[in-house]
Structure formats: C-alpha cells, structure tokens
PDB file of C-alpha atoms and ligand atoms in Angstrom:
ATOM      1  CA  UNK A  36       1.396  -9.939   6.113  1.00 37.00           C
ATOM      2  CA  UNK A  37       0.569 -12.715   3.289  1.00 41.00           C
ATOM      3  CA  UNK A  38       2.166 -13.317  -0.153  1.00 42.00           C
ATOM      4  CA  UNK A  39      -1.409 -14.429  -0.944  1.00 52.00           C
ATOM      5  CA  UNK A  40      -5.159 -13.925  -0.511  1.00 60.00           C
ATOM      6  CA  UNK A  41      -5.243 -15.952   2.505  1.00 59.00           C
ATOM      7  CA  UNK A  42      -8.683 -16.287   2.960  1.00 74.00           C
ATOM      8  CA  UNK A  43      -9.290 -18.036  -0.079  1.00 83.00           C
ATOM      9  CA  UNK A  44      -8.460 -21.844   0.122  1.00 89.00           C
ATOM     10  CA  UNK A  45      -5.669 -22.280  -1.963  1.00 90.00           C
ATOM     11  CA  UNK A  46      -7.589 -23.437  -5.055  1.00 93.00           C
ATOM     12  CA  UNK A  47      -9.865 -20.763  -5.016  1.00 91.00           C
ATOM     13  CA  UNK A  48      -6.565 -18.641  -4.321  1.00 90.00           C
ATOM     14  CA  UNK A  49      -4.885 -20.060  -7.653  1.00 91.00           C
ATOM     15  CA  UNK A  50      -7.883 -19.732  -9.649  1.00 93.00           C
ATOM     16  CA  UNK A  51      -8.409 -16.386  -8.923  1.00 91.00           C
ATOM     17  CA  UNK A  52      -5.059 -15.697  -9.880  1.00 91.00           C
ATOM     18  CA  UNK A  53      -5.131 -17.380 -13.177  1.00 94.00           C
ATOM     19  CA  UNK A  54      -7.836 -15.425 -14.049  1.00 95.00           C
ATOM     20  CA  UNK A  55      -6.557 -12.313 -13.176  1.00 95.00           C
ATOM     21  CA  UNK A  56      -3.759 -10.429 -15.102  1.00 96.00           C
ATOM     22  CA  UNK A  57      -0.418 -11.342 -13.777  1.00 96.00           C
ATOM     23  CA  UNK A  58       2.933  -9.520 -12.940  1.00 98.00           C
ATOM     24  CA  UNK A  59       5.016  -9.164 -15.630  1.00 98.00           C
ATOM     25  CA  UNK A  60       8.578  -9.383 -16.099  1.00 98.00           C
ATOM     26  CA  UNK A  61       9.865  -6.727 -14.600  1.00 98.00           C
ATOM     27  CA  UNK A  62       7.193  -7.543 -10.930  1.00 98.00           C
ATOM     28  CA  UNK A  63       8.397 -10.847 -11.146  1.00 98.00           C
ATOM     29  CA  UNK A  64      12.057 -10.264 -10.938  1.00 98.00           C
ATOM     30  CA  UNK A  65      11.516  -7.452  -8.122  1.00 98.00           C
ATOM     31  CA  UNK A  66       9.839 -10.160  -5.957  1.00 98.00           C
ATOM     32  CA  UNK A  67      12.664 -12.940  -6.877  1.00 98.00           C
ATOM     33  CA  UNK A  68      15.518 -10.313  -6.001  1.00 98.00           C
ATOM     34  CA  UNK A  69      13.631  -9.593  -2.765  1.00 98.00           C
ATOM     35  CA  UNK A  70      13.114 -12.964  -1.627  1.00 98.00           C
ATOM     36  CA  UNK A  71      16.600 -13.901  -2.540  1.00 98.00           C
ATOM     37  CA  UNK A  72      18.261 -10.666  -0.611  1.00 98.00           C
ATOM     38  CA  UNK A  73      15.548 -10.031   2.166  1.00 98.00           C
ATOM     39  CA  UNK A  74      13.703 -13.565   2.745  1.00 98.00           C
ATOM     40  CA  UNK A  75      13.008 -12.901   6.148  1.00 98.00           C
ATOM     41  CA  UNK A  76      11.304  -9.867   5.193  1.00 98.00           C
ATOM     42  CA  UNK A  77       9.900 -10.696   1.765  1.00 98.00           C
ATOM     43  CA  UNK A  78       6.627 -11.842   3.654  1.00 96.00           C
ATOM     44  CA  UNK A  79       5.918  -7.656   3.539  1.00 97.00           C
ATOM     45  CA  UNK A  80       5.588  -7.144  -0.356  1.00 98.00           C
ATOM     46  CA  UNK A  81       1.906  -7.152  -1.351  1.00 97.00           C
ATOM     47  CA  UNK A  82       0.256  -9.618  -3.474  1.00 94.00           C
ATOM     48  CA  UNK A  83       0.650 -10.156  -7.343  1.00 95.00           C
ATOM     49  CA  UNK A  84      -3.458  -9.891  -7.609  1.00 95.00           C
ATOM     50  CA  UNK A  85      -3.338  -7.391  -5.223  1.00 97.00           C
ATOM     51  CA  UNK A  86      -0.782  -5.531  -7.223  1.00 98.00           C
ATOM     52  CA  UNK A  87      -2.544  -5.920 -10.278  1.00 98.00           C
ATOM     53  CA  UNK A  88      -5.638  -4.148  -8.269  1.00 98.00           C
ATOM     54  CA  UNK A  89      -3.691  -1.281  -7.503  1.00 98.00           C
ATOM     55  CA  UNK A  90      -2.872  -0.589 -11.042  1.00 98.00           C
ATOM     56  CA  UNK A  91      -6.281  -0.557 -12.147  1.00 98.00           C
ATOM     57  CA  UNK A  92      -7.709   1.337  -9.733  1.00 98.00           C
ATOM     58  CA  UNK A  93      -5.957   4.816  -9.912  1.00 98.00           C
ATOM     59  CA  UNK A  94      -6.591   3.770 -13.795  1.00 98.00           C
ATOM     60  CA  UNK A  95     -10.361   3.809 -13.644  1.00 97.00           C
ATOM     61  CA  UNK A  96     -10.490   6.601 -10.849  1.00 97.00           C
ATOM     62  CA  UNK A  97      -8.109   8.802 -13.479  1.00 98.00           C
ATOM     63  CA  UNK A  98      -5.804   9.567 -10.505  1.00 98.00           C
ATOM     64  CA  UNK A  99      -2.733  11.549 -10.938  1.00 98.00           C
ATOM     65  CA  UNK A 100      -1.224  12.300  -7.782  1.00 98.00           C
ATOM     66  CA  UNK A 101      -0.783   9.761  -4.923  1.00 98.00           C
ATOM     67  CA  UNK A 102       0.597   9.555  -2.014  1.00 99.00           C
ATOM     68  CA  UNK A 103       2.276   5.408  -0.654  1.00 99.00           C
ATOM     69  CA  UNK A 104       3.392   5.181   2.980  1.00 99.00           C
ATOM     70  CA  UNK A 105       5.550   1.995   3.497  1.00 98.00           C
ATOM     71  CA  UNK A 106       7.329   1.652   0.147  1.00 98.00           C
ATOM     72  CA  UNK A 107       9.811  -1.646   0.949  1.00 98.00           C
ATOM     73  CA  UNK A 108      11.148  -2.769  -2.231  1.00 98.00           C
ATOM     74  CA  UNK A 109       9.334  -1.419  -4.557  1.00 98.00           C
ATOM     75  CA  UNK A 110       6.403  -3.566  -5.137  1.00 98.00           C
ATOM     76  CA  UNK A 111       2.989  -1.672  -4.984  1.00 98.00           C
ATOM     77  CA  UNK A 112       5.301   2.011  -5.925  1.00 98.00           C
ATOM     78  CA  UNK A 113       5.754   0.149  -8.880  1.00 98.00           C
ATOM     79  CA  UNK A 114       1.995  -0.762  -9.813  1.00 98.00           C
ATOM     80  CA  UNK A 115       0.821   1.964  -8.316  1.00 98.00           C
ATOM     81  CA  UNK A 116       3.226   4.618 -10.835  1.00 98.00           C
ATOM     82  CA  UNK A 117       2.180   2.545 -13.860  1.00 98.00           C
ATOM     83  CA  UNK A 118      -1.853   3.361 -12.759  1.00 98.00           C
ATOM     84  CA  UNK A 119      -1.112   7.143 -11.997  1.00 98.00           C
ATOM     85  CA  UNK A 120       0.400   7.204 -16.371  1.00 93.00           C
ATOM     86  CA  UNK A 121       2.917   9.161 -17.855  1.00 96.00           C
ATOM     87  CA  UNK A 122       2.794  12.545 -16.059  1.00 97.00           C
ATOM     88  CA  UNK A 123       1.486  10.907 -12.551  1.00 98.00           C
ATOM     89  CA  UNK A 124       3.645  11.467  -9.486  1.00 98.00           C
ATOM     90  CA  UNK A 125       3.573   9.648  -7.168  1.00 98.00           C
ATOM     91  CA  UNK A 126       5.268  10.424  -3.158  1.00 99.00           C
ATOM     92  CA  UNK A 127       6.996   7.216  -1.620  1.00 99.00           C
ATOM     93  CA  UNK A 128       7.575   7.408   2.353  1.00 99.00           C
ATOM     94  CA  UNK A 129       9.998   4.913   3.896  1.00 99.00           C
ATOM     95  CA  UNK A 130      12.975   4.468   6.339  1.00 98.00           C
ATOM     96  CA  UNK A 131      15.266   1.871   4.631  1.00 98.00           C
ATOM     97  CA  UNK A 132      17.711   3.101   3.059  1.00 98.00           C
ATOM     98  CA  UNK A 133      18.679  -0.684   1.483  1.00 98.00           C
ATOM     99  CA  UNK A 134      15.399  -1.408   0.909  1.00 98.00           C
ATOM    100  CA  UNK A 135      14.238   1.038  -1.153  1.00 98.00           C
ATOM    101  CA  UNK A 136      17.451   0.898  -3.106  1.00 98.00           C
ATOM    102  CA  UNK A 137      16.205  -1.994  -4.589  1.00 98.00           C
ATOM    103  CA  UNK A 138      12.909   0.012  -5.393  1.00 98.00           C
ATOM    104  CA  UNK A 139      14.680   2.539  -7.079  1.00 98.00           C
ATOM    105  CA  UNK A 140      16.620   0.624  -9.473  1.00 98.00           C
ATOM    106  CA  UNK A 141      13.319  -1.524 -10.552  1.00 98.00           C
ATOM    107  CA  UNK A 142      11.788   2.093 -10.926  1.00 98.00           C
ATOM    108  CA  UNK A 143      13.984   2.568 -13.411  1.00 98.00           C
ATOM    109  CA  UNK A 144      14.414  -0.742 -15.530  1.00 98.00           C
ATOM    110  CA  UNK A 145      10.036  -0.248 -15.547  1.00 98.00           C
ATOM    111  CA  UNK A 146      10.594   3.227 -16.839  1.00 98.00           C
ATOM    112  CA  UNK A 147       8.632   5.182 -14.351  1.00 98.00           C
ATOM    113  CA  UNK A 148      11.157   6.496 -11.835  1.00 98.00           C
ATOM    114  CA  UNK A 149      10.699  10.095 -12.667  1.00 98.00           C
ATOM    115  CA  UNK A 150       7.157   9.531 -11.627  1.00 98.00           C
ATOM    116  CA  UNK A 151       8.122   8.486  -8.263  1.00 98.00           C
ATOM    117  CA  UNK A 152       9.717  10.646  -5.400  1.00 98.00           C
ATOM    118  CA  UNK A 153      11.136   9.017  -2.293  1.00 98.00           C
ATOM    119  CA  UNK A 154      11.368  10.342   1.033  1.00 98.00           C
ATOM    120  CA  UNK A 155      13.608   8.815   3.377  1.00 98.00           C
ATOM    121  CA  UNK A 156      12.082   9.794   6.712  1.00 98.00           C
ATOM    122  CA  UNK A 157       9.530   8.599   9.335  1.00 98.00           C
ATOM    123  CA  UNK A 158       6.513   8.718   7.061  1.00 98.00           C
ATOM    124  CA  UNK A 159       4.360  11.205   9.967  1.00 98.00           C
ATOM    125  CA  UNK A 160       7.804  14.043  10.043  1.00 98.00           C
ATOM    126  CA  UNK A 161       7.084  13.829   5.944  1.00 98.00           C
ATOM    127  CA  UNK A 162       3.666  13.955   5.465  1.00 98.00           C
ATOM    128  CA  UNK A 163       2.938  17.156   8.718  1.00 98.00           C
ATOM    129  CA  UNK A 164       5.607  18.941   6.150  1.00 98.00           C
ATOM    130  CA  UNK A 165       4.212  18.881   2.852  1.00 98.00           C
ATOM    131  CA  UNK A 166       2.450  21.826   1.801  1.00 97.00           C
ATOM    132  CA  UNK A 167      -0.735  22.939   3.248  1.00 94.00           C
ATOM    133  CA  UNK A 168      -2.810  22.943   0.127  1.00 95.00           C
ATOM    134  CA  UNK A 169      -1.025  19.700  -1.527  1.00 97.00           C
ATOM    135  CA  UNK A 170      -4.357  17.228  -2.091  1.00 98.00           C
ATOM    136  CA  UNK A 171      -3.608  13.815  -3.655  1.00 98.00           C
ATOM    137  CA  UNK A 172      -6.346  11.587  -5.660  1.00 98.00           C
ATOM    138  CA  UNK A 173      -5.049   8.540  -4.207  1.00 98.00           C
ATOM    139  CA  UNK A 174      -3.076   7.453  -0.872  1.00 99.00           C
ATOM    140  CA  UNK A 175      -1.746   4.191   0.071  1.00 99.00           C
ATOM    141  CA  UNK A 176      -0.642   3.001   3.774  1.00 98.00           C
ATOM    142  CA  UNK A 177       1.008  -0.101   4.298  1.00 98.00           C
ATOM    143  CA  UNK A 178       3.850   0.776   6.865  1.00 98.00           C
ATOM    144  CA  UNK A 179       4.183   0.525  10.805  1.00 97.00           C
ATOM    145  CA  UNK A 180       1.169  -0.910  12.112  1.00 96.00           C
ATOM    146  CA  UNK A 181       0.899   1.034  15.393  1.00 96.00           C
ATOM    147  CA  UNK A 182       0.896   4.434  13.255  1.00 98.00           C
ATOM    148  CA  UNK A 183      -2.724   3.671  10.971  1.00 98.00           C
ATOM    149  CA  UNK A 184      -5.099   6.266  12.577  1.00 98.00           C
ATOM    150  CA  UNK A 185      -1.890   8.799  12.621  1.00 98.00           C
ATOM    151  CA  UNK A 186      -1.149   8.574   9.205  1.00 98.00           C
ATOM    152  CA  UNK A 187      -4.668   7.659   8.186  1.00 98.00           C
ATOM    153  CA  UNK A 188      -5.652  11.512  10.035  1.00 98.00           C
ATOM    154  CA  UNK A 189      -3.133  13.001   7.607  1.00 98.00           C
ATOM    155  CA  UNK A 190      -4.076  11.848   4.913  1.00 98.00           C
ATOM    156  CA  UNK A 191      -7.950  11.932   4.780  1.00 98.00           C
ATOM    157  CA  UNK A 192      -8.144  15.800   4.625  1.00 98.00           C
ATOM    158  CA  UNK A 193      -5.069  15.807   1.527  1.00 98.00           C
ATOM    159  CA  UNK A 194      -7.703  13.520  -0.445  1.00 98.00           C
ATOM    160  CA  UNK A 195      -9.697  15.613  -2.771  1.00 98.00           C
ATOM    161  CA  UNK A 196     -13.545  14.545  -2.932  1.00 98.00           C
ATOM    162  CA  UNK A 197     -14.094  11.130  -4.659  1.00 98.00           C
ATOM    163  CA  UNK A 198     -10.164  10.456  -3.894  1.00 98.00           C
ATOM    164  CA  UNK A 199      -9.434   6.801  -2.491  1.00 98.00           C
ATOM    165  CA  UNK A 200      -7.686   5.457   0.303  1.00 98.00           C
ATOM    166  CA  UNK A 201      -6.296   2.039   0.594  1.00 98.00           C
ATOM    167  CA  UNK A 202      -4.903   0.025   3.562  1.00 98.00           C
ATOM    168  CA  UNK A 203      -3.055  -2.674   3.510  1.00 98.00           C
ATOM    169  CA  UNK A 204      -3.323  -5.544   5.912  1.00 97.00           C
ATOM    170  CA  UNK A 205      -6.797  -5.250   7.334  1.00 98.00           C
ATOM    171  CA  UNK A 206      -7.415  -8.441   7.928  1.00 96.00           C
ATOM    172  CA  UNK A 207      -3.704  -9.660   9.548  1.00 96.00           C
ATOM    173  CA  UNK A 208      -3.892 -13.343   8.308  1.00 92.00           C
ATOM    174  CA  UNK A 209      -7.697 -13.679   9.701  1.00 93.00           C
ATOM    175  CA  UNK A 210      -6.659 -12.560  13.337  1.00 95.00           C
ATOM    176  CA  UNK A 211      -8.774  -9.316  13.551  1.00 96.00           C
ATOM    177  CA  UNK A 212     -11.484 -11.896  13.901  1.00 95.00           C
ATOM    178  CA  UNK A 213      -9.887 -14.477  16.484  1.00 95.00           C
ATOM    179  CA  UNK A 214     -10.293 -13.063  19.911  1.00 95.00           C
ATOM    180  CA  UNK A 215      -7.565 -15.466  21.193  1.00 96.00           C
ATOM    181  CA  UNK A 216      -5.410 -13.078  19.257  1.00 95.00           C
ATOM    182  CA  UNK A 217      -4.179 -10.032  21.386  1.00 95.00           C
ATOM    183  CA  UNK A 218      -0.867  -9.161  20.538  1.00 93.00           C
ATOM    184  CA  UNK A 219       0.167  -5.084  19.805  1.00 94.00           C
ATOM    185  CA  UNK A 220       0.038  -5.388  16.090  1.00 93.00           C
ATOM    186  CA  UNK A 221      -3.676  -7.196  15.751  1.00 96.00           C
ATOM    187  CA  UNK A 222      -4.399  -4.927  17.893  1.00 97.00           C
ATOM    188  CA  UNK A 223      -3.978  -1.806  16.174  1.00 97.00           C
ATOM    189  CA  UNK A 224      -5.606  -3.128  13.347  1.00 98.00           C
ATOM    190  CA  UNK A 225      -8.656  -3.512  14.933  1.00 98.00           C
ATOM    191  CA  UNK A 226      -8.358  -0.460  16.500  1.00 98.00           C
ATOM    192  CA  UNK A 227      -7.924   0.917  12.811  1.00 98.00           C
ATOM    193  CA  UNK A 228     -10.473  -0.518  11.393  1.00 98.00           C
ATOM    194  CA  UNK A 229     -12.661   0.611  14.164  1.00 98.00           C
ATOM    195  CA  UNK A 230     -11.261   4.226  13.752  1.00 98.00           C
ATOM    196  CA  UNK A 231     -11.708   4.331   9.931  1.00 98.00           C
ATOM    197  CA  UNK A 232     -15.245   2.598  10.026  1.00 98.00           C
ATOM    198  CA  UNK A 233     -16.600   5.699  12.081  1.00 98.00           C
ATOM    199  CA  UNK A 234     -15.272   7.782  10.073  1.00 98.00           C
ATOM    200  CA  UNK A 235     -17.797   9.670   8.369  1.00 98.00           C
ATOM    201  CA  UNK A 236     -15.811  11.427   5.920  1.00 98.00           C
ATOM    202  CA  UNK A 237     -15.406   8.169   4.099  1.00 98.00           C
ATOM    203  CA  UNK A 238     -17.768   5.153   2.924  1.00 98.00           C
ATOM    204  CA  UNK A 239     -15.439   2.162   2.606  1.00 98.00           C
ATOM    205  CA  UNK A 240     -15.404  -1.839   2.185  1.00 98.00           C
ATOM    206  CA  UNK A 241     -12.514  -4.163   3.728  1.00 97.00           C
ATOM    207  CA  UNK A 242     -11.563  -6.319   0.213  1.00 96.00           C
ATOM    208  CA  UNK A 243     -10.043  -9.492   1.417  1.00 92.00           C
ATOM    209  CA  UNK A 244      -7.656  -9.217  -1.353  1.00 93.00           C
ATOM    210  CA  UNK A 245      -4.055 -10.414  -0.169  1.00 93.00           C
ATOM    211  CA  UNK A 246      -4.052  -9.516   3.936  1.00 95.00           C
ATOM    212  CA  UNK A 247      -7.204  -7.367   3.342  1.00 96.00           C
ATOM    213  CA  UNK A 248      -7.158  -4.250   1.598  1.00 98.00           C
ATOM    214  CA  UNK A 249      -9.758  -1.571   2.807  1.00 98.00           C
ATOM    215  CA  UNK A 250     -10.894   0.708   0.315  1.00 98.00           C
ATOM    216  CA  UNK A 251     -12.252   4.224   1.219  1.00 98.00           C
ATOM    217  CA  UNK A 252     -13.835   7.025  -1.089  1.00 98.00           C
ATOM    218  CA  UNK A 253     -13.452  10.623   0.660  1.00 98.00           C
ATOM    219  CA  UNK A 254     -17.315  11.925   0.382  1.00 98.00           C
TER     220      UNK A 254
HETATM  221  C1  SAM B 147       4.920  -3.860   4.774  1.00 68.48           C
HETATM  222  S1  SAM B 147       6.339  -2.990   4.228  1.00 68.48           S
HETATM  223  C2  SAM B 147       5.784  -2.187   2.759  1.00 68.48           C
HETATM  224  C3  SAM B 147       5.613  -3.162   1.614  1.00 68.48           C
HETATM  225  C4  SAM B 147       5.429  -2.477   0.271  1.00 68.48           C
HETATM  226  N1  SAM B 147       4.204  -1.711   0.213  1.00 68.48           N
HETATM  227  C5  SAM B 147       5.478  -3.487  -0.867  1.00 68.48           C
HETATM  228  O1  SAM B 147       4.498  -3.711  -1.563  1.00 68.48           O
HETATM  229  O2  SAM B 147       6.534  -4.089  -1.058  1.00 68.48           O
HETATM  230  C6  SAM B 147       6.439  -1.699   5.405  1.00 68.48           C
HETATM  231  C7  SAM B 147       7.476  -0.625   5.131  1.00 68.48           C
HETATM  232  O3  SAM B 147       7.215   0.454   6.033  1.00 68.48           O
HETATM  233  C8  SAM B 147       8.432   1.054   6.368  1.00 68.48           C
HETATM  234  N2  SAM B 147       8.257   1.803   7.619  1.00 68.48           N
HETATM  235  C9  SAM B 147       8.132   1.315   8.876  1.00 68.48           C
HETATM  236  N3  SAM B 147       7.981   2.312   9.759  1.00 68.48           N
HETATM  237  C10 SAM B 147       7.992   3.463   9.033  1.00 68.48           C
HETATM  238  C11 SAM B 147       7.865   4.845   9.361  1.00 68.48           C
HETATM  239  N4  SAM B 147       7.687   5.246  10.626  1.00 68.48           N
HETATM  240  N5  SAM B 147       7.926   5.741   8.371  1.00 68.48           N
HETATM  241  C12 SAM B 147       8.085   5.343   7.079  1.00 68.48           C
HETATM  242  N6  SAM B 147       8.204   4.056   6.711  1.00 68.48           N
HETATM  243  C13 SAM B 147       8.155   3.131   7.672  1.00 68.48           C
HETATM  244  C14 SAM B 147       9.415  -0.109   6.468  1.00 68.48           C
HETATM  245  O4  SAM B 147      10.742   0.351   6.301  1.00 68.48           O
HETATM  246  C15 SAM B 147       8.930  -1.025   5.352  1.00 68.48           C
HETATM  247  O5  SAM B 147       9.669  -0.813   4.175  1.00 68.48           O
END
C-alpha cells in the first residue's frame, strides 16, 4: 500500500503530480489528521493523483450510484461522493468504528455526507444483504486482501452494463512481479488479478496509478 505511484521514479512521480489537479483543502487536512492520529496505518489511504482519478471517472462515466469496500478514513469516499454529484449515493463498507469516524466528520465539512451511507460490518455479511435487484454504476474495493475474488463475485453481477470496477492495490509495491515474493497478501493479489483477468464479463487494464489500480468495464 503506497502514498505514491511507486512505479514512477520519483521525478517522474512529482511531475506527474504537478500536472495533475491536486487535493484541495479539505483532502489535504483528512490526510494530515490521519497521519497525525493513525501513522502506522496512514500508509492505507490512496493516492492524491489517484484520488483525483476517482473523481473524474464516475464524472465522465455519469455514475450515480456506487458501491466502496474498505472506506478507512475517508479518503477515496470522499473523491469518490464529489464524482457521483449532488443526488449520487454512494454505500461505504468498513469495520472501524474510529476510523471511519474520522471519515464521517470530513464528509461533512466537504458537504457531501448525505451522499454517503456507512455500513459498519464485514463488507461480504453487507453486500449478500442488499437487495436483490440493487445494481450500482460504479464499485470500488480496497479492503482485506484475502477477500478480492469474494467481494469482486458480488459485485460484478450488481454492475449494470458499461458500469466500472476499480481495485486498489494491484500491483502491491511491484511484488506481484518478484517471484522471491510469496507471502499471503502478494499472494492473493496475484491470485486476483488472475481471477479478474479471466473473467469474461469484464475487459479491464491494471493502471499503475498509486499501488495499481485495475479498471474493469462490465460488458
Ligand atoms: C486500505 S484501507 C482503505 C483505504 C481507503 N480506501 C482510503 O482511501 O483511505 C482498508 C480498509 O478495509 C477495512 N476492512 C478490512 N477488512 C474488512 C472487512 N472484512 N469488511 C469491511 N471492511 C474491512 C479496514 O478497516 C480498512 O479501513
């Protein structure tokens, strides 16, 4: 989990930053507060370019309805709510109760909480009991790594046609590509990747924005 796009050296990192649009104030002093409170967690929130990505795209897909598993503090709720526009809502799974009560009070200095709807529950118990013919434009999954091909078999038949799904940390710092690198949590990612790339339901490309963001179009 990277603060950065870590494949990019870091002066091709900072450039592409500085020509991308940046947090404002509101992102910024979400990721301060968390690396002051949490540091030994703050490693988890995605990346500023990567956040700015996941407001444009539910922008230019016109997405109203989405669906983020793994919420943390707040972060890519956040950017993801402003994309989704004024009557979006948007369904936040997590289990951390101090966590996410940091996300909820940025939420509401940004002026989208009653967008947003937070369920504090293992992310699978939520999404097997949300109603049967509840389809989302957009879905986001960035939560226990182990859990991917559950919670990505959820949440590919709730996608309507031409919906998108995005994953975060498909790349895990450049280790899905080191085979010296077995440990449980590279390893699920590959097997992920593996899972989702046979997938025929979807076409989709591995970005290697921040850890690697795969993005998949339901056909
Ligand atoms: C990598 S962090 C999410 C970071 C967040 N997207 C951001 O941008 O700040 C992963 C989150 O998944 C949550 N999580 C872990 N296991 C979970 C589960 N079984 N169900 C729901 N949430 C879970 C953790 O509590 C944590 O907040």
């Amino acid at each position: 989990m990277a603060l950065s796009s870590g494949q990019l050296s870091p002066e091709l990192h900072d450039y592409v930053v500085s020509h991308s649009t940046g947090p404002d104030a509101v992102l910024r002093a979400l990721a301060a507060e968390t690396l002051e409170r949490f540091p030994g967690n703050a490693g988890m929130q995605i990346a500023p370019e990567q956040g700015t990505f996941m407001t444009l795209l539910p922008r230019l897909i016109g997405a109203r309805r989405a669906v983020e598993v793994g919420t943390f503090t707040g972060y890519s709720s956040l950017c993801l709510a402003r994309g989704l526009g004024e009557d979006g809502e948007l369904l936040c799974c997590d289990v951390n109760e101090e966590w996410t009560s940091l996300a909820r009070r940025y939420w509401e200095e940004a002026g989208v909480a009653e967008r947003i709807q937070l369920r504090l529950a293992p992310a699978l118990d939520t999404l097997r009991e949300l109603p049967p013919d509840l389809v989302f434009d957009l879905a986001f999954i960035d939560a226990d790594k182990p859990s991917y091909v559950a919670y990505w078999e959820e949440l590919v038949p709730r996608l309507r046609p031409g919906g998108v799904l995005l994953v975060d940390n498909t790349l895990w710092s450049g280790a899905v590509a080191d085979p010296d690198r077995q440990d449980n949590s590279v390893r699920a990612i590959r097997a992920f990747n593996d899972h989702a790339t046979a997938d025929e339901r979807v076409e989709q490309v591995i970005l290697p924005i921040g850890d690697g963001l795969m993005l998949a179009r339901k056909r």
